[in-house]
Structure formats: structure tokens, C-alpha cells
Coordinates of C-alpha atoms in Angstrom, one line a residue:
M239 CA -1.8 56.0 130.5
K240 CA -1.1 56.8 126.8
L241 CA 2.6 57.2 127.6
L242 CA 2.6 53.9 129.6
R243 CA 0.9 52.1 126.7
I244 CA 3.6 53.4 124.3
Y245 CA 6.3 52.4 126.8
F246 CA 5.0 48.9 127.1
R247 CA 4.9 48.6 123.4
V248 CA 8.5 49.8 123.1
L249 CA 9.5 46.9 125.5
A250 CA 7.3 44.4 123.5
L251 CA 9.5 45.2 120.4
L252 CA 12.4 43.5 122.1
G253 CA 11.2 40.3 120.4
R254 CA 13.9 37.5 120.4
E255 CA 16.0 39.5 122.9
G256 CA 13.3 38.7 125.5
R257 CA 15.4 36.2 127.4
L258 CA 18.2 38.6 127.9
A259 CA 15.7 41.3 128.7
W260 CA 14.3 39.1 131.6
A261 CA 17.8 38.4 132.8
L262 CA 18.6 42.1 132.9
A263 CA 15.3 42.8 134.7
V264 CA 16.2 40.3 137.4
A265 CA 19.7 41.9 137.6
N266 CA 18.0 45.3 138.0
L267 CA 15.8 43.9 140.8
A268 CA 19.0 42.6 142.6
L269 CA 20.6 46.0 142.1
A270 CA 17.6 47.8 143.6
S271 CA 17.6 45.4 146.6
A272 CA 21.4 45.9 147.1
M273 CA 21.0 49.7 147.0
F274 CA 18.2 49.4 149.5
V275 CA 20.3 47.3 151.9
E276 CA 23.3 49.6 151.7
P277 CA 21.8 52.4 153.8
I278 CA 20.5 49.9 156.4
L279 CA 24.0 48.5 156.8
F280 CA 25.5 52.0 157.0
G281 CA 23.0 52.9 159.7
R282 CA 23.8 49.8 161.7
I283 CA 27.5 50.6 161.5
V284 CA 26.9 54.1 162.8
D285 CA 24.7 52.7 165.7
T286 CA 27.5 50.2 166.6
L287 CA 30.0 53.0 166.8
A288 CA 27.7 55.4 168.6
N289 CA 26.8 52.7 171.3
A290 CA 30.5 52.3 172.1
Q291 CA 30.9 56.0 173.0
P292 CA 32.8 57.3 174.9
R293 CA 35.0 54.2 175.3
V294 CA 36.5 52.6 172.2
S295 CA 37.1 49.3 174.1
Q296 CA 33.3 48.8 174.2
I297 CA 33.0 48.5 170.4
A298 CA 31.6 45.1 169.3
W299 CA 34.4 44.5 166.8
R300 CA 33.0 41.2 165.5
D301 CA 29.6 42.8 164.8
L302 CA 31.3 45.9 163.3
M303 CA 33.5 43.8 161.0
L304 CA 30.6 41.7 159.8
L305 CA 28.6 44.9 159.1
V306 CA 31.5 46.6 157.3
G307 CA 32.3 43.4 155.4
A308 CA 28.7 43.1 154.3
W309 CA 28.6 46.7 153.3
V310 CA 31.7 46.4 151.2
A311 CA 30.4 43.2 149.6
F312 CA 27.1 44.8 148.7
G313 CA 29.1 47.8 147.3
L314 CA 31.3 45.5 145.1
F315 CA 28.2 43.6 144.0
I316 CA 26.5 46.9 142.9
I317 CA 29.7 47.9 141.0
V318 CA 30.1 44.6 139.2
C319 CA 26.3 44.1 138.5
S320 CA 25.9 47.6 137.3
T321 CA 28.8 47.1 134.9
L322 CA 27.4 43.9 133.5
V323 CA 23.9 45.4 133.2
A324 CA 25.3 48.4 131.3
L325 CA 27.4 46.2 129.0
H326 CA 24.6 43.8 128.1
A327 CA 22.0 46.5 127.9
D328 CA 24.2 48.2 125.3
R329 CA 24.5 45.1 123.3
L330 CA 20.8 44.3 123.5
A331 CA 19.8 47.8 122.4
H332 CA 22.2 47.9 119.5
R333 CA 21.3 44.5 118.2
Q334 CA 17.5 45.1 118.4
Y335 CA 17.9 48.5 116.9
Q336 CA 19.2 46.9 113.7
V337 CA 16.5 44.3 113.7
V338 CA 13.6 46.8 114.2
R339 CA 15.0 49.2 111.6
T340 CA 15.2 46.4 109.0
M341 CA 11.7 45.2 110.0
F342 CA 10.3 48.8 109.6
F343 CA 12.1 49.2 106.3
E344 CA 10.7 45.9 105.0
H345 CA 7.2 46.8 106.2
V346 CA 7.3 50.2 104.4
L347 CA 8.4 48.6 101.2
Q348 CA 5.4 46.2 101.4
L349 CA 2.9 49.1 101.7
P350 CA 0.8 49.7 98.6
L351 CA 1.6 52.4 96.0
S352 CA -1.5 54.3 97.1
Y353 CA 0.1 54.7 100.6
H354 CA 3.4 56.0 99.2
T355 CA 1.5 58.3 96.9
G356 CA -0.1 60.0 99.9
S357 CA 3.0 59.9 102.2
H358 CA 6.1 62.0 101.6
S359 CA 9.3 60.0 101.4
G360 CA 11.1 62.6 103.6
R361 CA 8.5 61.9 106.3
L362 CA 9.0 58.2 106.1
V363 CA 12.8 58.5 106.3
K364 CA 12.5 60.8 109.3
V365 CA 10.0 58.5 111.0
M366 CA 12.3 55.5 110.5
I367 CA 15.5 57.3 111.8
T368 CA 14.0 59.1 114.7
G369 CA 11.7 56.2 115.7
T370 CA 14.5 53.6 115.8
N371 CA 16.9 56.0 117.5
T372 CA 14.3 56.7 120.2
L373 CA 13.7 53.0 120.7
W374 CA 17.4 52.4 121.1
A375 CA 17.7 55.1 123.7
L376 CA 14.6 53.9 125.6
W377 CA 15.8 50.3 125.7
L378 CA 19.2 51.4 127.0
S379 CA 17.9 53.7 129.7
F380 CA 15.2 51.2 130.8
F381 CA 17.7 48.5 131.6
R382 CA 20.3 50.9 132.9
E383 CA 18.1 53.2 135.1
H384 CA 14.4 53.2 134.7
F385 CA 13.6 49.6 135.8
A386 CA 15.7 49.8 138.9
S387 CA 14.1 53.2 139.7
I388 CA 10.6 51.8 139.3
I389 CA 11.4 48.9 141.5
S390 CA 12.9 51.1 144.2
L391 CA 9.9 53.5 144.2
I392 CA 7.1 51.0 143.9
V393 CA 8.3 47.9 145.7
L394 CA 11.2 48.9 148.1
L395 CA 9.9 52.3 149.3
P396 CA 7.0 50.7 151.3
L397 CA 9.5 48.5 153.1
T398 CA 10.9 51.6 154.8
L399 CA 7.7 51.5 156.9
F400 CA 8.9 48.3 158.6
I401 CA 12.2 49.9 159.5
N402 CA 10.8 53.1 160.9
W403 CA 7.2 53.9 160.0
R404 CA 7.5 57.6 160.8
Y405 CA 10.4 58.2 158.4
G406 CA 8.9 55.8 155.9
L407 CA 5.5 57.6 156.0
L408 CA 7.3 60.9 155.4
L409 CA 9.2 59.6 152.4
I410 CA 6.1 58.1 150.8
L411 CA 4.1 61.3 151.4
L412 CA 6.8 63.4 149.7
C413 CA 7.0 60.9 146.8
M414 CA 3.2 61.1 146.3
V415 CA 3.2 64.9 146.3
F416 CA 6.2 65.0 143.9
G417 CA 4.6 62.3 141.6
T418 CA 1.3 64.3 141.4
V419 CA 3.1 67.5 140.4
I420 CA 5.1 65.6 137.7
A421 CA 1.9 64.0 136.4
L422 CA 0.3 67.4 136.0
V423 CA 3.3 68.8 134.2
V424 CA 3.4 65.8 131.8
R425 CA -0.3 66.2 131.0
R426 CA 0.2 69.8 130.3
V427 CA 3.2 69.5 127.9
E428 CA 2.2 66.3 126.1
Q429 CA 0.0 68.0 123.5
L430 CA 2.5 70.8 123.1
Q431 CA 5.3 68.4 122.3
S432 CA 3.0 66.7 119.6
T433 CA 2.8 70.1 117.9
V434 CA 6.5 70.5 118.0
E435 CA 7.1 67.0 116.5
G436 CA 4.7 68.0 113.7
Y437 CA 6.9 70.9 112.8
Y438 CA 10.0 68.6 112.8
T439 CA 8.1 66.4 110.3
D440 CA 7.5 69.5 108.1
V441 CA 11.2 70.3 108.3
A442 CA 12.1 66.7 107.0
E443 CA 9.5 66.9 104.2
R444 CA 10.5 70.3 103.1
T445 CA 14.2 69.5 103.1
S446 CA 13.7 66.3 101.1
D447 CA 11.3 68.0 98.7
T448 CA 13.8 70.9 98.1
L449 CA 16.9 68.8 97.6
G450 CA 14.9 66.4 95.4
N451 CA 14.1 69.3 93.1
I452 CA 17.4 71.2 93.3
A453 CA 17.5 71.9 89.6
L454 CA 14.1 73.6 89.8
V455 CA 15.1 75.6 92.8
Q456 CA 18.3 76.9 91.2
S457 CA 16.8 77.5 87.7
F458 CA 13.9 79.5 89.1
T459 CA 16.2 81.3 91.6
R460 CA 14.2 80.1 94.6
I461 CA 17.1 79.6 97.0
E462 CA 16.3 82.6 99.1
T463 CA 12.6 81.7 99.1
E464 CA 13.2 78.1 100.2
V465 CA 15.7 79.2 102.9
S466 CA 13.1 81.8 104.1
G467 CA 10.5 79.0 104.3
M468 CA 12.8 76.9 106.4
R469 CA 13.6 79.8 108.6
K470 CA 9.9 80.4 109.2
I471 CA 9.4 76.8 110.2
G472 CA 12.3 77.1 112.6
E473 CA 10.6 80.1 114.2
E474 CA 7.4 78.2 114.6
V475 CA 9.3 75.3 116.2
L476 CA 10.8 77.6 118.7
R477 CA 7.4 79.2 119.5
A478 CA 6.0 75.8 120.2
Q479 CA 9.0 74.4 122.0
I480 CA 9.7 77.2 124.5
P481 CA 6.5 76.6 126.5
V482 CA 7.5 72.9 126.9
L483 CA 11.0 73.9 128.0
S484 CA 9.5 76.4 130.5
W485 CA 7.4 73.7 132.1
W486 CA 10.4 71.4 132.4
A487 CA 12.4 74.2 134.0
V488 CA 9.6 74.5 136.6
T489 CA 9.9 70.8 137.1
T490 CA 13.7 71.1 137.7
V491 CA 13.0 73.8 140.4
I492 CA 10.4 71.5 142.0
T493 CA 12.9 68.6 142.1
R494 CA 15.6 70.7 143.7
T495 CA 13.1 72.1 146.2
S496 CA 11.8 68.7 147.1
T497 CA 15.4 67.5 147.6
T498 CA 16.1 70.3 150.1
L499 CA 12.8 69.8 151.9
T500 CA 13.2 66.0 152.1
M501 CA 16.7 66.2 153.7
L502 CA 15.6 69.1 156.0
S503 CA 12.5 67.2 157.1
I504 CA 14.3 64.0 158.0
L505 CA 17.0 66.0 159.9
V506 CA 14.5 68.0 161.9
L507 CA 12.2 65.1 162.6
G508 CA 15.2 62.9 163.3
V509 CA 16.5 65.3 166.0
W510 CA 13.0 65.6 167.5
F511 CA 12.6 61.8 167.6
Y512 CA 16.1 61.4 169.0
L513 CA 15.4 63.8 171.9
R514 CA 12.3 61.7 172.6
S515 CA 14.3 58.5 172.5
Q516 CA 12.2 57.2 169.5
T517 CA 15.1 56.8 167.1
S518 CA 18.9 56.4 167.0
V519 CA 21.7 58.2 165.3
G520 CA 22.1 55.3 163.0
E521 CA 18.4 55.5 161.9
I522 CA 18.8 59.2 161.2
V523 CA 21.8 58.5 159.0
M524 CA 20.1 55.5 157.5
F525 CA 17.1 57.6 156.4
M526 CA 19.2 60.4 155.2
S527 CA 20.9 57.9 152.9
F528 CA 17.4 56.6 151.9
A529 CA 16.4 60.2 151.2
T530 CA 19.5 60.7 149.0
L531 CA 18.8 57.4 147.2
L532 CA 15.1 58.3 146.8
I533 CA 16.0 61.8 145.4
S534 CA 18.3 60.3 142.8
K535 CA 15.5 57.9 141.8
L536 CA 13.0 60.8 141.6
D537 CA 15.4 62.7 139.5
Q538 CA 15.6 59.7 137.2
A539 CA 11.8 59.6 137.2
V540 CA 11.7 63.2 136.1
H541 CA 14.2 62.4 133.4
F542 CA 12.0 59.4 132.3
A543 CA 8.9 61.5 132.2
N544 CA 10.7 64.2 130.2
E545 CA 12.0 61.5 127.8
M546 CA 8.6 60.0 127.3
V547 CA 6.9 63.3 126.7
M548 CA 9.5 64.3 124.1
D549 CA 9.6 60.8 122.5
A550 CA 5.9 59.9 122.5
P551 CA 5.0 61.8 119.3
R552 CA 8.0 60.3 117.5
L553 CA 7.0 56.8 118.7
A554 CA 3.3 57.4 117.9
E555 CA 4.3 58.3 114.3
F556 CA 6.6 55.2 114.1
F557 CA 3.8 52.9 115.4
D558 CA 1.2 54.5 113.1
V559 CA 3.3 53.5 110.1
L560 CA 4.1 50.1 111.6
D561 CA 0.4 49.4 112.2
T562 CA -0.6 50.3 108.6
E563 CA -1.8 47.0 107.1
P564 CA -0.6 46.4 103.5
A565 CA -3.7 46.3 101.2
V566 CA -2.0 43.6 99.1
R567 CA -0.3 40.7 100.8
D568 CA 0.1 36.9 100.6
R569 CA -2.7 34.7 101.7
A570 CA -1.9 32.1 104.3
D571 CA -2.3 29.4 101.6
A572 CA -0.6 31.3 98.7
M573 CA 1.4 29.2 96.4
D574 CA 4.5 30.0 94.3
P575 CA 3.5 29.5 90.6
G576 CA 7.1 28.9 89.4
H577 CA 7.7 29.9 85.7
M578 CA 4.4 30.7 84.0
R579 CA 3.3 30.6 80.3
G580 CA 1.7 34.1 80.2
L581 CA -2.1 33.5 79.6
V582 CA -3.7 36.6 81.1
E583 CA -7.4 36.9 81.8
F584 CA -9.4 39.8 83.2
K585 CA -13.0 38.8 84.2
D586 CA -15.4 41.6 85.2
V587 CA -12.6 43.5 87.0
S588 CA -13.5 46.8 88.8
F589 CA -11.3 49.0 91.0
S590 CA -11.7 52.4 92.6
Y591 CA -9.0 54.4 94.4
D592 CA -11.4 56.4 96.6
G593 CA -14.4 54.1 96.7
K594 CA -16.5 56.6 94.7
R595 CA -15.3 57.0 91.2
P596 CA -14.2 53.8 89.4
A597 CA -10.7 53.8 87.9
V598 CA -11.6 50.7 85.9
A599 CA -15.0 49.1 85.6
D600 CA -16.1 45.7 84.3
L601 CA -12.9 44.9 82.4
S602 CA -13.0 41.6 80.6
F603 CA -10.3 40.5 78.1
T604 CA -7.9 37.7 77.4
A605 CA -4.2 38.0 76.3
L606 CA -2.8 34.7 74.9
P607 CA 0.8 33.6 75.5
G608 CA 3.1 35.5 73.1
E609 CA 0.4 38.0 72.1
T610 CA 1.0 41.8 72.1
V611 CA -1.9 43.8 73.5
A612 CA -1.8 47.6 73.4
L613 CA -3.8 49.8 75.8
V614 CA -4.6 53.3 74.4
G615 CA -6.8 56.1 75.6
A616 CA -6.7 59.5 77.2
T617 CA -4.8 60.2 80.4
G618 CA -6.8 58.9 83.3
A619 CA -8.7 56.4 81.2
G620 CA -7.6 53.5 83.3
K621 CA -4.8 51.9 81.3
S622 CA -2.1 52.1 84.0
T623 CA -4.5 51.0 86.7
A624 CA -5.5 47.9 84.7
L625 CA -1.9 46.8 84.4
A626 CA -1.2 47.8 88.0
L627 CA -3.8 45.2 89.0
L628 CA -2.0 42.6 86.9
H629 CA 1.2 42.9 88.9
R630 CA -0.7 43.4 92.1
A631 CA 0.1 46.9 93.0
F632 CA -3.6 46.8 94.0
D633 CA -6.2 44.0 94.2
P634 CA -9.6 44.5 92.4
Q635 CA -12.7 45.2 94.5
S636 CA -14.6 42.8 92.2
G637 CA -13.8 40.4 89.5
T638 CA -10.7 38.3 89.0
V639 CA -7.3 38.7 87.3
S640 CA -5.8 35.3 86.5
I641 CA -2.5 34.1 84.9
D642 CA -2.5 30.6 83.3
G643 CA -6.0 30.0 84.8
M644 CA -4.9 30.8 88.4
D645 CA -6.4 33.8 90.3
I646 CA -3.3 35.9 91.1
R647 CA -4.6 36.5 94.6
A648 CA -4.0 32.8 95.3
L649 CA -0.4 33.2 94.3
T650 CA 2.5 34.7 96.2
L651 CA 3.3 38.3 95.4
A652 CA 7.0 37.4 94.7
G653 CA 5.9 34.5 92.5
V654 CA 3.6 36.7 90.4
R655 CA 6.0 39.7 90.1
R656 CA 8.9 37.4 89.2
N657 CA 7.0 36.5 86.0
I658 CA 6.3 40.1 85.1
G659 CA 8.8 42.6 83.8
V660 CA 7.9 46.3 83.9
V661 CA 9.4 49.3 82.0
F662 CA 7.8 52.3 83.6
Q663 CA 7.1 55.6 82.0
E664 CA 9.4 57.3 84.5
A665 CA 12.8 55.6 84.4
L666 CA 13.5 54.5 88.0
L667 CA 17.2 53.9 89.0
F668 CA 18.9 53.5 92.3
N669 CA 21.9 55.6 93.4
R670 CA 24.1 52.5 92.9
S671 CA 26.3 51.1 90.1
L672 CA 24.9 50.3 86.7
A673 CA 25.5 46.6 87.3
E674 CA 23.4 46.7 90.5
N675 CA 20.6 48.5 88.8
L676 CA 20.5 46.1 85.9
R677 CA 20.7 43.0 88.2
V678 CA 17.5 44.1 90.1
G679 CA 15.5 41.5 88.3
K680 CA 18.2 38.9 88.0
P681 CA 20.8 39.2 90.9
D682 CA 23.0 36.3 89.5
A683 CA 23.3 37.7 86.0
S684 CA 26.8 37.5 84.5
E685 CA 28.6 40.4 82.9
E686 CA 28.0 38.7 79.5
E687 CA 24.3 38.7 80.1
L688 CA 24.5 42.4 81.1
R689 CA 26.3 43.2 77.9
A690 CA 23.8 41.3 75.8
A691 CA 20.8 43.0 77.4
C692 CA 22.3 46.4 77.1
E693 CA 23.2 45.8 73.4
R694 CA 19.6 44.9 72.6
A695 CA 18.4 48.0 74.5
Q696 CA 20.9 50.2 72.5
I697 CA 22.8 51.4 75.6
L698 CA 25.9 49.3 75.5
D699 CA 27.9 51.8 73.5
V700 CA 27.2 54.5 76.1
I701 CA 28.3 52.3 79.0
E702 CA 31.5 51.2 77.2
R703 CA 32.5 54.9 76.8
L704 CA 32.4 55.3 80.6
P705 CA 35.8 54.9 82.5
Q706 CA 34.3 52.6 85.1
G707 CA 31.9 50.8 82.7
F708 CA 29.2 48.8 84.6
D709 CA 30.7 50.0 87.9
T710 CA 29.7 53.6 87.2
N711 CA 27.3 55.0 89.8
A712 CA 24.0 56.1 88.3
G713 CA 23.5 59.0 90.7
E714 CA 20.4 59.8 92.7
R715 CA 17.4 58.7 90.5
G716 CA 19.9 58.2 87.7
R717 CA 20.6 61.9 87.3
L718 CA 24.1 61.2 85.9
F719 CA 22.4 60.0 82.7
S720 CA 20.0 61.6 80.2
G721 CA 16.3 60.8 80.1
G722 CA 16.7 58.6 77.1
E723 CA 19.7 56.8 78.5
R724 CA 17.8 56.1 81.8
Q725 CA 14.9 54.7 79.8
R726 CA 17.2 52.4 77.8
L727 CA 18.8 51.2 81.0
S728 CA 15.4 50.4 82.4
I729 CA 14.5 48.5 79.2
A730 CA 17.8 46.5 79.5
R731 CA 16.9 45.7 83.1
A732 CA 13.5 44.3 82.0
L733 CA 15.2 42.3 79.2
L734 CA 17.7 40.8 81.6
K735 CA 14.9 39.6 83.8
D736 CA 13.5 37.8 80.8
P737 CA 9.9 37.4 82.1
P738 CA 7.1 35.6 80.3
I739 CA 4.9 38.7 80.7
L740 CA 6.2 42.2 79.8
I741 CA 4.6 45.6 80.5
L742 CA 5.8 48.6 78.6
D743 CA 4.3 51.7 80.2
E744 CA 5.2 54.5 77.6
A745 CA 8.6 52.8 77.5
T746 CA 9.9 55.0 74.6
S747 CA 8.3 58.3 75.7
A748 CA 11.7 59.8 76.7
L749 CA 13.6 58.9 73.6
D750 CA 14.4 60.9 70.5
A751 CA 13.1 59.8 67.1
L752 CA 16.3 58.0 66.0
T753 CA 16.8 56.1 69.3
E754 CA 13.1 55.3 69.5
T755 CA 13.3 53.6 66.1
R756 CA 16.3 51.5 67.3
I757 CA 14.5 50.6 70.6
Q758 CA 11.3 49.7 68.8
A759 CA 13.3 47.3 66.6
A760 CA 14.9 45.7 69.7
L761 CA 11.6 45.5 71.5
T762 CA 9.9 43.9 68.6
E763 CA 12.5 41.1 68.7
V764 CA 12.3 40.8 72.5
M765 CA 8.5 40.7 72.6
K766 CA 8.4 37.5 70.5
G767 CA 7.4 34.5 72.6
R768 CA 6.1 36.5 75.6
T769 CA 2.8 38.2 76.5
T770 CA 3.4 41.9 76.1
F771 CA 1.2 44.8 77.2
V772 CA 2.0 48.2 75.7
I773 CA 0.6 51.4 77.1
A774 CA 1.1 54.2 74.6
H775 CA -0.3 57.6 73.7
R776 CA 1.6 57.8 70.4
L777 CA -0.4 55.4 68.3
A778 CA 2.5 54.8 65.9
T779 CA 4.2 52.7 68.5
V780 CA 1.3 50.2 68.6
R781 CA 0.6 49.8 64.9
N782 CA 1.9 46.2 64.9
A783 CA 0.1 45.1 68.1
D784 CA -2.0 41.9 67.8
R785 CA -4.9 43.7 69.5
I786 CA -5.6 47.2 70.7
L787 CA -7.8 47.9 73.7
V788 CA -9.3 51.4 73.7
F789 CA -10.0 52.8 77.1
E790 CA -12.4 55.5 78.0
S791 CA -13.6 56.4 81.6
G792 CA -12.2 53.1 82.9
R793 CA -13.9 50.9 80.4
I794 CA -12.9 49.2 77.2
V795 CA -14.9 50.8 74.4
E796 CA -13.2 49.3 71.4
S797 CA -11.0 46.3 70.8
G798 CA -9.3 44.9 67.7
P799 CA -6.2 45.2 65.4
F800 CA -5.0 48.6 64.2
D801 CA -6.4 48.6 60.7
E802 CA -9.8 47.2 61.8
L803 CA -10.2 49.9 64.4
I804 CA -9.4 52.6 61.8
E805 CA -11.9 51.0 59.5
V806 CA -14.6 51.1 62.1
G807 CA -14.2 54.8 62.4
G808 CA -14.9 55.1 66.1
H809 CA -13.0 56.5 69.1
F810 CA -9.7 55.0 68.1
A811 CA -10.0 56.4 64.6
E812 CA -10.6 59.8 66.0
L813 CA -7.4 59.4 68.1
A814 CA -5.5 58.4 65.0
R815 CA -6.8 61.4 63.1
S816 CA -5.7 63.8 65.9
Q817 CA -2.2 62.4 65.6
F818 CA -2.2 62.8 61.7
M819 CA -2.1 59.0 61.2
V820 CA -5.2 59.3 59.0
A821 CA -5.1 61.6 55.9
G822 CA -8.7 62.8 56.0
P823 CA -11.8 62.9 58.2
I824 CA -13.4 59.7 59.2
K825 CA -17.0 59.3 57.9
N826 CA -19.6 58.2 60.4
R827 CA -21.3 54.9 60.4
Q828 CA -24.3 56.1 58.6
Q829 CA -22.1 57.0 55.6
R830 CA -20.5 53.6 55.6
A831 CA -23.9 51.9 56.0
A832 CA -25.1 53.9 52.9
G833 CA -22.3 52.3 50.9
Q834 CA -20.1 55.4 50.8
P835 CA -16.3 54.6 51.2
A836 CA -14.6 56.1 54.2
E837 CA -11.8 58.6 53.4
T838 CA -8.4 57.5 54.8

């Protein structure tokens, strides 16, 4: 039943191709009926010829010609209809393959970052490719073979009882025995094949992981180790796959045996019935043809069962991903906010990744339009989580995040993110041209705008030295450029988007001191007139921030301008002292309360 549920869901994915699918189903029904009628006509022709023996002059030529003409007509109909079904089934399968692949890709892109953090990209690529390829093959085989076979076995086979109940009963009995054996084999190998598919997923993940870290593999001379690991997985795949293949080999033997037994049974019983005048030569020939047709359908049924057992784990993985609900998505009444001013407010915001330990707790602060707010604190203090909530990578479990007085959950995701530019700590670039990478936030940007943004990000001189300029491919994850160059490109991309809200997540962490100084000057100019959030571990980069929020264990423990926080002598001052930004130790509050000046 599990296999049938998966199969029905495969058919349900036909979507807008449903009308053509129904037309193909009707055509398959007509084909099955025509195939059923052919043996009947052939048997009648044989009886007409046999009844005229031994004198040819006694042949009923008119009846014979009508039977032969009908037989030829049905044969031609089967040829033409089969050709049309195959042609349109191909087109349907290929069209819907592209639709479902795009739909799956879009769905995966909408899944939250938490899902992607726990799912290997190699696995998702493998699931998309194998899943859509399997769907394509099943759609094609369903309309070419499976549906006609199902109709023949379930609907038309019982009709043989009305022609000759003895032969019909024999055929039905043989089908039941064969079907039972196949069901037992399917049940036995279904779990085994799931294990095999798990190993194939491991292969995809290991391959992607190794190639994605090729520099590490080569520099630590791990080539032989990685190859050995892949070889070991291959051996495990074989150990799991061979029992499955053995069971299907048994099934093949059973199919061949049933073919011989069916033909032999009809022949022996036919002779016995003929000697007792309970059948005719034509009926014997007719049911021999029925048996041949039935055997071919049973063979297709075995092929179908084999396909489903092999494909079920791949489809189960595919549907598991497809059924994953995005944690963050647009409400039914979500509105597009258009261009926003940049007033950001957090009110009692709390969020936890695992539901146990809060990543941020009871955050409340306001950032005015054009204000620069820095977030500082130790790794894991909650800085990046807070700003991830702002651009809706997640939604808070309690409290509200609002922009320009509007709860961002009431706005469309695209509308919110269009107003926010992000420069991540890790420079993220596509394996595409530099122009395409820069136009991610503004697809219609002109080359003049590209040049202006790159000049402000101190990267234009590097691009101009390249033979292909902006048409240069960045390489996988931007590997053709240095870390500092990648970071400057990502800064230029954010500048080109020109959003009212800007998030700089350790934006200058990968730059050398000279380049960082140049970038800081550019960013200072760019940040004017827009709300900017800066996450930084190096406190020197946030000295000029309008306000600094100090995070500890997911909470804001201090807030204020740089000099004021130094004067307070609290947690921020200790951070500053650890980075040699303060000349001497900070005296405690009791010292200041006693009127003793703090040493700075």
C-alpha cells in the first residue's frame, strides 16, 4: 500500500498536464480493449477456416473477409494509437519534469537557514536530480505501459469468463498465484532497497563534501584516504544491493516458469476439452493468444514492481523535502511595504533554535532612520541571530520586530528583504560573471552603476586589470579571487542595491589593514542616510557608531556610545582593554563612586 500511495502521488504531480493525462488514460483504455479484441477475432478466423475443412469451397468468404478486415483494422488502430500515446506521453513527461524540478528548486530555496544548516547540499542536489528523473521515467512508463497493463489485468481479464469460463478461470487463477508471489518478493526487498538508497545518499554527500574542500584534501595529502572511504561505501552498497538483485533474479525465474506453465496448461486442457467437444480449435488459439498477451502484461507488472521498489526510497526522500514546511513564509494578507525609511524596533524579542536554550531573550531597542548601531559581544552571544530576525531568516517565538512601525511578519518576505542589504562575514559569490554577482540585488543596474559601486568598495582597480572585466567568472564560491577581493565584491553588491537598511556582519574581517582603512572610509560615506547595523569583534571598527549594544548570553547588557561605555567601566570596557584599546586597567564602580578617577 505504501508503494501505491507513492505512485498515486507521482500521478498527482502532473498538475496542469491533467487534461492531457486523462486523454492518454482514455487512449490506453482503448488500446487495452483493442488488444483484447484481437485474439477474439483471430480465434473466429481460425474457426471459420476449420469449419470449412476439408473443402475450401465451403468457406464463408463474406464472414472471413469481415473478420480479417476487422482484425487488420484493430491492428492498425493499435499501431497508430500506440504511436500517438508514446509521442504525447514523451512530451507530457518532459514538460512536467521541467516544471517539477523548478518547483522543487524554488521550494528548497524558501526553506529556512536552520534547515539548510542541518541538510547537506550534496544530499539536496542528489534528491532533486534522482527524484525528478524518477518522476519522469514513471510518468513515461505509466502512460506507455503500466496503465494499459493494469486495465488489461483488472478489467479485461474477468471478461474472458464470458468467452469460455474454463479457460478464463485458469488464467485468473494463474494471475492470482503469480501476483501473490510478486507481492511477497516486493515486501521482502522494499526495506533492503531503502538501505541501498541511504548508501547512495552517503556517496553524494561525501563526493560534494570532498570536492568542496579540495584544497584541504590536497594540502593534507588525503587523496588516498578519501578514495579509500569512497571505495568502502561502494563495497557497502554492493553488500546491500546483491540480496535485492538475487530476489529479482528469483522473480525472473518465476515469470519464465509461469509463462511455460500457462501455455502448457491451456494447450493440454484445450486438447482435452476439444476431445470432449467442449471447445473449438479457434478457442484454443484464442486463449493461447490471451495467454501470450497476459504473460506480456505480467512481465510488465514485474517490471513495474521492480521499478517501484527501486524508486520508492528516492521518491520518499523527494517528497520528504517537498513536504517540509518553510518556517518563515508570507501570510495570506501580507502586504508589500514598498520603499521604507528604516525605523527599526525590537520589542521583547526572544528566539531559540532548539526550544531549550534561548539564542536571544527579551531584546528591546530602537534604531532611528540613518542611525548606525553596532552589536558587539563574544561569539554565540546572539548578535547574528538578532539581525537574522530582522531580515526574517527566522521569526521570533515571542515579541515583535517592526520596521517603520509595521510588524515585519505582516509584510511580504520579498518586500522586507528588498529594503535590507547584507554583507555577510563569509563572502558569498555565485559561479557566474562578476556582473551577475553584483546585480543580485539590482538586476537592472547599468555598467556605470556597477563601476560606481565597485569604485566605492575599492575593487574597481582589480576588475579593470582583468582581461574580461565584469564578464570574468568568479569561480565556484568566488575562488578565483582572494578573500579580501571577495569581501569587497560583496560590499559593492550591497552598495549597488542601495537599501535603506544595511547589515554589516564582520564585513571587513577578511581585509588587510590598508584595505580595511580604505573600506571603512567608503562605508562611512555609504552609511550616511541609512540605518546601519554593524556586527564586529574588533572594537576599533565601531568607534564611530551612534550606539553600541553589548550582547552577553543572548541579552543586551549595556548600551550607549563608545566613550560612554568605556567610562562606565563595564563589560564593554573589559572587551576594549582586552584589545588594547584602553591603556590601563579599568577601575571598578566602587572606585569611581569614591571619587577616584578611572585610569584610561
